[in-house]
Tab-separated table of C-alpha atoms in Angstrom:
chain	number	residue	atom	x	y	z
X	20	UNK	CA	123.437	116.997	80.695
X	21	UNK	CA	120.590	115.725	78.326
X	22	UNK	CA	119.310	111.774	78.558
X	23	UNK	CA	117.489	110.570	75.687
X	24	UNK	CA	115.674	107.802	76.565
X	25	UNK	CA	115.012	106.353	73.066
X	26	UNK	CA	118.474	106.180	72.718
X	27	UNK	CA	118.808	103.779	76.069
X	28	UNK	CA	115.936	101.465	74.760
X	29	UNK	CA	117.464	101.261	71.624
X	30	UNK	CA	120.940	100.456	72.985
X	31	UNK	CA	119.461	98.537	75.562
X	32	UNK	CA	117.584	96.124	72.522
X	33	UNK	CA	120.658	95.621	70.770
X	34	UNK	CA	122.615	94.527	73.939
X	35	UNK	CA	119.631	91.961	74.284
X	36	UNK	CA	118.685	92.811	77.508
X	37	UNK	CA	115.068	92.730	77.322
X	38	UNK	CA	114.197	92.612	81.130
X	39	UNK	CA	115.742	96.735	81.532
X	40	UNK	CA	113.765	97.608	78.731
X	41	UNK	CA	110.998	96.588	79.886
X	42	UNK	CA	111.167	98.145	83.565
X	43	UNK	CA	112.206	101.322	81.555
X	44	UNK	CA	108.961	101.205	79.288
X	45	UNK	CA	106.735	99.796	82.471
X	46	UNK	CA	105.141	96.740	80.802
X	47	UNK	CA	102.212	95.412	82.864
X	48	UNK	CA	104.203	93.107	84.355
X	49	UNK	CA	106.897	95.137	86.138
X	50	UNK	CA	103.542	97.555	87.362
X	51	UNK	CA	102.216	94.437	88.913
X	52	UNK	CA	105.607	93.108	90.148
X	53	UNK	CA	106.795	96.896	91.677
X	54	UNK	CA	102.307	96.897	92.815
X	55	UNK	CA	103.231	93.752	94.846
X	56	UNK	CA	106.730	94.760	96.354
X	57	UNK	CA	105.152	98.098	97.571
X	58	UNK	CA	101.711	96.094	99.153
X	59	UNK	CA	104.207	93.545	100.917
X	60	UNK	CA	106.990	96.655	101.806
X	61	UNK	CA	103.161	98.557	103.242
X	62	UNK	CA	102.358	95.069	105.213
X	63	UNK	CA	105.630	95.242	106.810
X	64	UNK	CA	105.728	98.128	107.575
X	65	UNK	CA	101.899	97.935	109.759
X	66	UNK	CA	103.052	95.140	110.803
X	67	UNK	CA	106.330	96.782	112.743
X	68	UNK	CA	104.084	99.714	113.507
X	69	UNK	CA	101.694	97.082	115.492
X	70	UNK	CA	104.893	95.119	116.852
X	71	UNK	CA	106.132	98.342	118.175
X	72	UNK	CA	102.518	99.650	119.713
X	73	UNK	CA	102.393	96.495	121.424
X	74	UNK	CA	105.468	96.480	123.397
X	75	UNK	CA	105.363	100.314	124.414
X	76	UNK	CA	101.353	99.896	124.808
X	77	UNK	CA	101.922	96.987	127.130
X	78	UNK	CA	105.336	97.818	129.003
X	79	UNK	CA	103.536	101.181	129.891
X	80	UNK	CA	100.913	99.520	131.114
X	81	UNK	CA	103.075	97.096	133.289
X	82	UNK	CA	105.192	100.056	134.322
X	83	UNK	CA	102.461	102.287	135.633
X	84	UNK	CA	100.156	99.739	137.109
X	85	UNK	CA	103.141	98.213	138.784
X	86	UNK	CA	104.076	101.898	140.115
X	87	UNK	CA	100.631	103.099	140.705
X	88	UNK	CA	101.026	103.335	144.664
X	89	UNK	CA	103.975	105.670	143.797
X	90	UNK	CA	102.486	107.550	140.942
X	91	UNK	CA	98.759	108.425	142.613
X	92	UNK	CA	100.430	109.252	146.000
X	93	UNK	CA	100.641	112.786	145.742
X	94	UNK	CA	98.263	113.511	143.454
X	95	UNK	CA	94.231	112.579	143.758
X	96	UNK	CA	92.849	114.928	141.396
X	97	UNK	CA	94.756	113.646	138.108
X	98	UNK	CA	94.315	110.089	138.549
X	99	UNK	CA	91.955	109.482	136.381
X	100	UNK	CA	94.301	110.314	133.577
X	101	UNK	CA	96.059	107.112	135.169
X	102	UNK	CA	93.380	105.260	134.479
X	103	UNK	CA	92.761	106.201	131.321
X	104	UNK	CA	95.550	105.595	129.571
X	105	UNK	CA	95.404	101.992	131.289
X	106	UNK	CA	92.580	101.866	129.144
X	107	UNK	CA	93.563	103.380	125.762
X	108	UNK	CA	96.616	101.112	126.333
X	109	UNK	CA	94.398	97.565	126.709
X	110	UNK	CA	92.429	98.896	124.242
X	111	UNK	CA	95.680	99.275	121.949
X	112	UNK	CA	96.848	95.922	122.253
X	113	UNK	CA	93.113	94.162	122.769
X	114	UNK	CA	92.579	95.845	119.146
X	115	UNK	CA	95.863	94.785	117.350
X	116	UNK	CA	95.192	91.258	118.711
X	117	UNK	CA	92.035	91.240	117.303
X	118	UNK	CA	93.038	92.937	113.907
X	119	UNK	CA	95.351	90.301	113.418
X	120	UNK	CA	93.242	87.296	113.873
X	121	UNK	CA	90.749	88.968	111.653
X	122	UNK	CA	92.862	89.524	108.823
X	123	UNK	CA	94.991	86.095	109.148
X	124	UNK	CA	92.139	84.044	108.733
X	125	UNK	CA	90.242	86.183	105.684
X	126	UNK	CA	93.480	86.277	103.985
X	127	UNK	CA	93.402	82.851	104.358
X	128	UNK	CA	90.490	82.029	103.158
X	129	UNK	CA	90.751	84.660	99.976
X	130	UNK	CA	93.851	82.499	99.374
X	131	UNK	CA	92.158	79.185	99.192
X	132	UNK	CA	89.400	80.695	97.386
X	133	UNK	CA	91.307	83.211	95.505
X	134	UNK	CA	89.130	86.228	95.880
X	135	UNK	CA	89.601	89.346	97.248
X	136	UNK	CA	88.178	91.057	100.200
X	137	UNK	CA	84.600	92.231	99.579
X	138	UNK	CA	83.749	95.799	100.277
X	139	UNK	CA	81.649	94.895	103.502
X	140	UNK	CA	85.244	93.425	104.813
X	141	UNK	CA	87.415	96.251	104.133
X	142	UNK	CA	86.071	98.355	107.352
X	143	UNK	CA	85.715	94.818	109.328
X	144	UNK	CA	89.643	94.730	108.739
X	145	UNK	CA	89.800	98.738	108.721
X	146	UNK	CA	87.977	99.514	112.138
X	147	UNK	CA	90.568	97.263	114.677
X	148	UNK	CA	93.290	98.996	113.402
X	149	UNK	CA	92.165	102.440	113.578
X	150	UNK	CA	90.926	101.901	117.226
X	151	UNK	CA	94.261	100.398	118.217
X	152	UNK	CA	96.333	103.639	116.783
X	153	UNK	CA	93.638	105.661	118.381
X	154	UNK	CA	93.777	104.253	121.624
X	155	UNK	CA	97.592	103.856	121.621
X	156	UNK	CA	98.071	107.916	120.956
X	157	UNK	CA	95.322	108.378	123.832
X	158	UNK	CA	97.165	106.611	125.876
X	159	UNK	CA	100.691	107.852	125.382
X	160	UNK	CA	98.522	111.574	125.821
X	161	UNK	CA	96.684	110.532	128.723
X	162	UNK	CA	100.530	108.904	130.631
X	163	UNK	CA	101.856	112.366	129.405
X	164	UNK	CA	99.512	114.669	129.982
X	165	UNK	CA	99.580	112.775	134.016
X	166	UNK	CA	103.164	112.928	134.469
X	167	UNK	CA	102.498	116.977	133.417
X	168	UNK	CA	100.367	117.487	135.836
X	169	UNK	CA	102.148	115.796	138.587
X	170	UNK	CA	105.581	118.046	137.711
């Protein structure tokens, strides 16, 4: 089955329907429109991502220090895999809160202003979030590689 698309424009101009001709040519203006669905759909998406580290950064943590007596009891020499994914874990969630702040009030501020984030901002907003997904995987290693040990 062959598709001319010259044929669809053309048949597409004479129905009037201008709009479908124009996402089929990709005018400017449906590259910026389909730019700015896939930058929001992106922020959505980190932003679920950092929802989600959160609550199993931070229900971890409540689990395991809650536990503790129970889960160093038997086991001395492993501990301090315990204790540091209590740490990668704060660090997680210490990290997204921070990230957030940061980029809520720039954004703000580029709004008012209507400028864009400079190039010494980029690693201001960059470096939170890389330490949070950093210290949440170290974590979730560290509780694993603890529970592994203590089989």
């Amino acid at each position: 089955m062959s598709f001319d698309l010259g044929a669809t424009k053309w048949a597409l101009r004479e129905l009037h329907v201008d709009g479908l001709v124009d996402a089929i040519r990709g005018t400017d203006e449906a590259k910026a429109e389909r730019r700015r669905r896939l930058i929001e759909h992106a922020a959505e998406v980190r932003s679920k991502a950092q929802e989600t580290m959160v609550t199993v950064a931070s229900g971890a943590l409540a689990l395991s220090v809650t536990f503790r007596e129970a889960l160093v009891q038997g086991s001395t020499t492993a501990s301090w895999l315990l204790k540091l994914s209590w740490v990668a874990f704060v660090v997680c969630v210490v990290c997204v809160l921070i990230e957030r702040f940061i980029s809520s009030t720039r954004f703000v501020v580029h709004a008012v202003e209507g400028t864009s984030p400079t190039r010494p901002e980029k690693p201001m907003l960059a470096t939170p979030h890389l330490l949070s997904q950093v210290g949440f995987t170290v974590g979730i290693l560290a509780l694993a590689a603890f529970g592994w040990v203590n089989l």
